[in-house]
Amino acid sequence: MFRLKGSVLMVVLCGAHAVLGADSHVAVLPAGPLQDKATSACSSCHEASIIVQQRLSKAAWTKEMDKMIKWGAEVNAADRDGLIDYFTTNFGPDQVAYEAPRTAAKTVAKARPKATH
């Protein structure tokens, strides 16, 4: 069986990653005083894309934060209220609606005619 050396495999994977544009679709939490704490507390269980698509009120973010802490999110009690404010400011109901990034797979799927049987 053909085996690639680790360095060759890494070059191939990085090239595919760049060609497919995967970097352009990675969600990142917005800059702010609690960005690092929000990233570390949340990304141990899910990607930032779960957060950036939300448009929740402060009450809803509070409920969500308390649920995540119950489920094991490591949030320092002193940071809880600040994180809720961070999420409300950046992902509150008054923010522009989230629009998912388009991917090549979705474009291709839309271009195909539906099968008729």
PDB file of C-alpha atoms in Angstrom:
ATOM      1  CA  MET A   1       0.000   0.000   0.000  1.00  0.00           C
ATOM      2  CA  PHE A   2       1.207   3.529  -0.792  1.00  0.00           C
ATOM      3  CA  ARG A   3       2.152   5.591   2.282  1.00  0.00           C
ATOM      4  CA  LEU A   4       2.672   9.327   2.386  1.00  0.00           C
ATOM      5  CA  LYS A   5       5.203  10.829   4.716  1.00  0.00           C
ATOM      6  CA  GLY A   6       3.727  13.164   7.323  1.00  0.00           C
ATOM      7  CA  SER A   7       5.209  16.294   5.726  1.00  0.00           C
ATOM      8  CA  VAL A   8       3.826  15.416   2.275  1.00  0.00           C
ATOM      9  CA  LEU A   9       0.413  14.678   3.742  1.00  0.00           C
ATOM     10  CA  MET A  10       0.438  17.997   5.606  1.00  0.00           C
ATOM     11  CA  VAL A  11       1.253  19.903   2.404  1.00  0.00           C
ATOM     12  CA  VAL A  12      -1.566  18.123   0.567  1.00  0.00           C
ATOM     13  CA  LEU A  13      -4.072  18.803   3.341  1.00  0.00           C
ATOM     14  CA  CYS A  14      -3.051  22.458   3.672  1.00  0.00           C
ATOM     15  CA  GLY A  15      -3.304  22.910  -0.083  1.00  0.00           C
ATOM     16  CA  ALA A  16      -6.774  21.380  -0.157  1.00  0.00           C
ATOM     17  CA  HIS A  17      -7.783  23.550   2.777  1.00  0.00           C
ATOM     18  CA  ALA A  18      -6.645  26.689   0.940  1.00  0.00           C
ATOM     19  CA  VAL A  19      -8.196  25.713  -2.400  1.00  0.00           C
ATOM     20  CA  LEU A  20     -11.541  24.902  -0.843  1.00  0.00           C
ATOM     21  CA  GLY A  21     -11.514  28.185   1.053  1.00  0.00           C
ATOM     22  CA  ALA A  22     -12.228  26.550   4.388  1.00  0.00           C
ATOM     23  CA  ASP A  23     -10.557  29.400   6.276  1.00  0.00           C
ATOM     24  CA  SER A  24     -13.128  31.892   5.034  1.00  0.00           C
ATOM     25  CA  HIS A  25     -15.934  29.977   6.758  1.00  0.00           C
ATOM     26  CA  VAL A  26     -14.427  29.582  10.218  1.00  0.00           C
ATOM     27  CA  ALA A  27     -16.422  31.631  12.688  1.00  0.00           C
ATOM     28  CA  VAL A  28     -14.485  33.754  15.160  1.00  0.00           C
ATOM     29  CA  LEU A  29     -15.966  35.624  18.082  1.00  0.00           C
ATOM     30  CA  PRO A  30     -15.685  39.412  17.783  1.00  0.00           C
ATOM     31  CA  ALA A  31     -12.933  41.365  19.496  1.00  0.00           C
ATOM     32  CA  GLY A  32     -13.697  42.581  22.963  1.00  0.00           C
ATOM     33  CA  PRO A  33     -12.448  42.382  26.525  1.00  0.00           C
ATOM     34  CA  LEU A  34     -13.981  38.922  27.024  1.00  0.00           C
ATOM     35  CA  GLN A  35     -13.319  37.401  23.606  1.00  0.00           C
ATOM     36  CA  ASP A  36     -10.613  35.046  24.893  1.00  0.00           C
ATOM     37  CA  LYS A  37     -12.667  33.937  27.893  1.00  0.00           C
ATOM     38  CA  ALA A  38     -15.755  33.373  25.742  1.00  0.00           C
ATOM     39  CA  THR A  39     -13.715  31.403  23.219  1.00  0.00           C
ATOM     40  CA  SER A  40     -12.094  29.183  25.839  1.00  0.00           C
ATOM     41  CA  ALA A  41     -15.318  28.594  27.804  1.00  0.00           C
ATOM     42  CA  CYS A  42     -17.415  27.748  24.760  1.00  0.00           C
ATOM     43  CA  SER A  43     -15.078  26.136  22.252  1.00  0.00           C
ATOM     44  CA  SER A  44     -14.341  23.152  24.451  1.00  0.00           C
ATOM     45  CA  CYS A  45     -17.806  21.859  23.497  1.00  0.00           C
ATOM     46  CA  HIS A  46     -18.762  23.548  20.217  1.00  0.00           C
ATOM     47  CA  GLU A  47     -17.568  25.831  17.448  1.00  0.00           C
ATOM     48  CA  ALA A  48     -18.064  29.592  17.532  1.00  0.00           C
ATOM     49  CA  SER A  49     -20.499  29.240  14.626  1.00  0.00           C
ATOM     50  CA  ILE A  50     -23.114  28.034  17.121  1.00  0.00           C
ATOM     51  CA  ILE A  51     -22.813  31.367  18.919  1.00  0.00           C
ATOM     52  CA  VAL A  52     -22.464  33.803  16.020  1.00  0.00           C
ATOM     53  CA  GLN A  53     -25.752  32.719  14.457  1.00  0.00           C
ATOM     54  CA  GLN A  54     -27.746  33.548  17.598  1.00  0.00           C
ATOM     55  CA  ARG A  55     -29.747  36.742  18.111  1.00  0.00           C
ATOM     56  CA  LEU A  56     -30.870  36.470  21.729  1.00  0.00           C
ATOM     57  CA  SER A  57     -32.087  38.954  24.307  1.00  0.00           C
ATOM     58  CA  LYS A  58     -30.173  39.465  27.541  1.00  0.00           C
ATOM     59  CA  ALA A  59     -32.684  37.249  29.369  1.00  0.00           C
ATOM     60  CA  ALA A  60     -32.219  34.505  26.767  1.00  0.00           C
ATOM     61  CA  TRP A  61     -28.404  34.791  26.900  1.00  0.00           C
ATOM     62  CA  THR A  62     -28.623  34.555  30.709  1.00  0.00           C
ATOM     63  CA  LYS A  63     -30.690  31.381  30.439  1.00  0.00           C
ATOM     64  CA  GLU A  64     -28.297  29.984  27.809  1.00  0.00           C
ATOM     65  CA  MET A  65     -25.227  30.817  29.931  1.00  0.00           C
ATOM     66  CA  ASP A  66     -26.702  29.148  33.018  1.00  0.00           C
ATOM     67  CA  LYS A  67     -27.622  26.063  30.965  1.00  0.00           C
ATOM     68  CA  MET A  68     -24.103  25.811  29.535  1.00  0.00           C
ATOM     69  CA  ILE A  69     -22.547  26.178  32.994  1.00  0.00           C
ATOM     70  CA  LYS A  70     -24.830  23.353  34.199  1.00  0.00           C
ATOM     71  CA  TRP A  71     -23.640  21.246  31.269  1.00  0.00           C
ATOM     72  CA  GLY A  72     -20.018  21.818  32.255  1.00  0.00           C
ATOM     73  CA  ALA A  73     -18.840  25.044  30.620  1.00  0.00           C
ATOM     74  CA  GLU A  74     -15.939  26.340  32.675  1.00  0.00           C
ATOM     75  CA  VAL A  75     -16.965  29.914  33.425  1.00  0.00           C
ATOM     76  CA  ASN A  76     -15.485  31.803  36.348  1.00  0.00           C
ATOM     77  CA  ALA A  77     -18.367  33.190  38.437  1.00  0.00           C
ATOM     78  CA  ALA A  78     -16.737  36.637  38.266  1.00  0.00           C
ATOM     79  CA  ASP A  79     -16.939  36.518  34.427  1.00  0.00           C
ATOM     80  CA  ARG A  80     -20.528  35.260  34.076  1.00  0.00           C
ATOM     81  CA  ASP A  81     -22.298  38.635  33.881  1.00  0.00           C
ATOM     82  CA  GLY A  82     -19.596  40.113  31.664  1.00  0.00           C
ATOM     83  CA  LEU A  83     -19.896  37.214  29.236  1.00  0.00           C
ATOM     84  CA  ILE A  84     -23.669  37.621  29.128  1.00  0.00           C
ATOM     85  CA  ASP A  85     -23.182  41.323  28.299  1.00  0.00           C
ATOM     86  CA  TYR A  86     -20.559  40.419  25.654  1.00  0.00           C
ATOM     87  CA  PHE A  87     -22.938  37.973  23.960  1.00  0.00           C
ATOM     88  CA  THR A  88     -25.906  40.346  24.221  1.00  0.00           C
ATOM     89  CA  THR A  89     -23.912  43.220  22.728  1.00  0.00           C
ATOM     90  CA  ASN A  90     -22.535  41.184  19.844  1.00  0.00           C
ATOM     91  CA  PHE A  91     -25.377  38.729  19.243  1.00  0.00           C
ATOM     92  CA  GLY A  92     -28.476  40.472  20.545  1.00  0.00           C
ATOM     93  CA  PRO A  93     -31.821  40.835  18.784  1.00  0.00           C
ATOM     94  CA  ASP A  94     -30.865  44.318  17.534  1.00  0.00           C
ATOM     95  CA  GLN A  95     -27.923  42.951  15.496  1.00  0.00           C
ATOM     96  CA  VAL A  96     -28.121  42.272  11.767  1.00  0.00           C
ATOM     97  CA  ALA A  97     -29.558  38.843  11.055  1.00  0.00           C
ATOM     98  CA  TYR A  98     -26.990  36.091  10.641  1.00  0.00           C
ATOM     99  CA  GLU A  99     -26.371  34.908   7.098  1.00  0.00           C
ATOM    100  CA  ALA A 100     -24.674  31.552   6.742  1.00  0.00           C
ATOM    101  CA  PRO A 101     -21.646  31.513   4.433  1.00  0.00           C
ATOM    102  CA  ARG A 102     -22.221  29.910   1.065  1.00  0.00           C
ATOM    103  CA  THR A 103     -20.131  26.894   0.277  1.00  0.00           C
ATOM    104  CA  ALA A 104     -19.226  25.218  -2.966  1.00  0.00           C
ATOM    105  CA  ALA A 105     -21.247  22.149  -1.953  1.00  0.00           C
ATOM    106  CA  LYS A 106     -24.436  24.208  -1.596  1.00  0.00           C
ATOM    107  CA  THR A 107     -23.807  25.933  -4.928  1.00  0.00           C
ATOM    108  CA  VAL A 108     -23.282  22.612  -6.682  1.00  0.00           C
ATOM    109  CA  ALA A 109     -26.348  21.077  -5.054  1.00  0.00           C
ATOM    110  CA  LYS A 110     -28.523  23.983  -6.194  1.00  0.00           C
ATOM    111  CA  ALA A 111     -27.172  23.777  -9.740  1.00  0.00           C
ATOM    112  CA  ARG A 112     -28.167  20.149 -10.184  1.00  0.00           C
ATOM    113  CA  PRO A 113     -31.588  19.507 -11.691  1.00  0.00           C
ATOM    114  CA  LYS A 114     -33.952  17.498  -9.528  1.00  0.00           C
ATOM    115  CA  ALA A 115     -34.316  13.874 -10.477  1.00  0.00           C
ATOM    116  CA  THR A 116     -37.612  12.832 -11.917  1.00  0.00           C
ATOM    117  CA  HIS A 117     -38.817   9.314 -11.433  1.00  0.00           C
TER     118      HIS A 117
END
